[in-house]
Amino acid sequence: MSSAKRPNGRASGPPVGGARNGPEGKSKQIKLVLLGESGVGKSSIALRFVRGEFNENGEATIGAAYLTKTINVQNSTAIKFDIWDTAGQERYHSLAPMYYRGAPAAVVVYDITSQTSFSRAQAWVKELTQQANSQIVIALVGNKADMASEGRVIPTEDGKEFASNNGLMFTEVSAKTGMNVDDVFTNLAAKIAAQSSPESNSTTVRPTNVERTEKGGCAC
Amino acid sequence: MESFPTRIPSNKIRRILTLAEELETIPPHSKGRLTVEYYHQIKTYLHKAFDLPIHPLGKLMEGLVDVFRAAYIGVGAHPRLLDHAVKEITSFVSRLYNCVRILFPDLSETGGPLLIEAEAASEGGTTPETDDISLVVSCGTLIHPILLPKIYPPLFDLYALYNDKDDEKYWERVRKLNKQGDIGLMAFLGIDQKFWLIDAVLKEKSPSLSALRNQSYCSAIETLQHISTAFSPKEKLEVIQKTFSEITKTVEESMGDVQVWCMDDLFPIFHYVVIRAQIRHLGAEIHLIQDLMEPHLENGELGIMFTTLHACYFQIQNEKIPSHG
């Protein structure tokens, strides 16, 4: 098995360090799904956020289709994002629910130089608010802000208005220059951390503690 | 040893004796900490113990397997019983784990995922030459590979029966789709032309484009077909993962560059591979994985890969095929 060089459970292994170096620090694992028409730069945004690079080499099996990054928000909560890319082609639209099922966060991306990408983003937002879990935090993101002067078709106000009417976070970004990309994710993380501060969310992953195992012994 | 009934073939006796001899070396009851080496030691020992009918664990296993087969073979092979069978397996798994944990208390208490490291890695210094510097272990990684192969045929029959209708529909579509040549199918699926990789294939083999058939992404297709020969959900997931890495390898070899995938590009290629792999009971495979995979894998890389396979299955069943084929 050639791909088994790295730890087998890289997928979602419990962070061993997390259990040790921060007994009172909370760690949350959040599945985040990227939705948007093909070609709007969903995965470029994620790549930019994860590595700070637009097109760096990937070592993971499926490149930027699945990425992870942990960030710290206030009150010492660590949020680990599992970022799921989706296929944006129209013909695959009906498959989206399989991907956003159980995701507490979604980033819906459109291209500010494309009207159709904005319409499709609106359709996704409607679908998410109707079908996904009611707690889902959605960020609407207008990508390719670096091309605003030459090719903008969707005014910032339109995005802003649609977002505020639907209770979404809104940012215009450029995956190419990196502008505002980190903000999208830090704001999402902050909102999720604030939203679920009472220990109730099912997405909390408790790393099994080594110390506890020792004490456990044979308690029968 | 003369007390063995004479009708047991001698090679079976020899096997039992070898196993019994090997089982005389028991891994330490506790080392205070679970390391990769210690875990492998335990796992190897348990595999043998559960396989030997005269060992208490082997006896336990034999009993469970007998009862399971008696319940779900023959009259019991009915789709309505699938739910019960799965519940029984889940219960077997957690109870077997509890027994095992009495023997080796360093295993995680709840059976939940635990990240362990190799001894050499934690001592600092040199990195070991082995593949596993660290490993995530759980109740499932330990027990599934021991239990599931023993009850796999009746269990899979139940899944096949349960998913019969969907699998029929899927199969009919798959056969229709496979009538197309490579280029036709890749075009239909909307694979970006740069991933058709026809130059490489043309240079080597086929004389004309339309005659091109079963030449593209062969290694990935062959890899995915192994999903049917893996018994545990984790092993099946690893087959899916390997399929993706074969796709990446094929593309990188042909284009001579590192490929950073996005799902827009990757999905149609994987879709193609799934269609060409022609796995007869794909719905049953997917259902089995879904039922038995451990929850901590769901949101990770294996999770999105599995979701993509599931999505392809759904798409194959539901997407209209152009009638000219």
Coordinates of C-alpha atoms in Angstrom, one line a residue, chain B residues 18 28 34-35 46 50 53 55 60 70 111 118 127 153 156 158 177 185 199 207 221 256 259 267 286 296 303:
Chain B
T18 CA 1.6 -24.9 15.6
P28 CA 2.8 -8.6 28.4
L34 CA 0.0 1.4 24.1
T35 CA 2.7 1.8 21.4
L46 CA -5.5 -12.2 19.2
F50 CA -9.5 -16.4 18.1
P53 CA -10.8 -23.7 18.7
H55 CA -8.3 -21.6 23.2
L60 CA -16.1 -18.1 22.1
A70 CA -27.5 -20.8 11.9
G111 CA -12.8 1.5 22.3
A118 CA 6.0 3.9 17.7
T127 CA 13.0 7.7 13.0
P153 CA -20.6 -14.6 3.4
F156 CA -23.0 -9.9 2.6
L158 CA -28.2 -10.1 3.5
L177 CA -22.7 3.0 -20.1
L185 CA -17.7 7.8 -22.0
D199 CA -1.6 10.9 -26.1
P207 CA -4.6 3.0 -33.6
I221 CA -10.2 0.6 -12.1
G256 CA 4.6 15.0 -15.5
Q259 CA -1.6 17.4 -9.5
F267 CA -15.4 13.8 -9.4
I286 CA -21.7 0.9 0.2
H296 CA -14.7 9.1 13.8
G303 CA -15.2 10.0 4.8

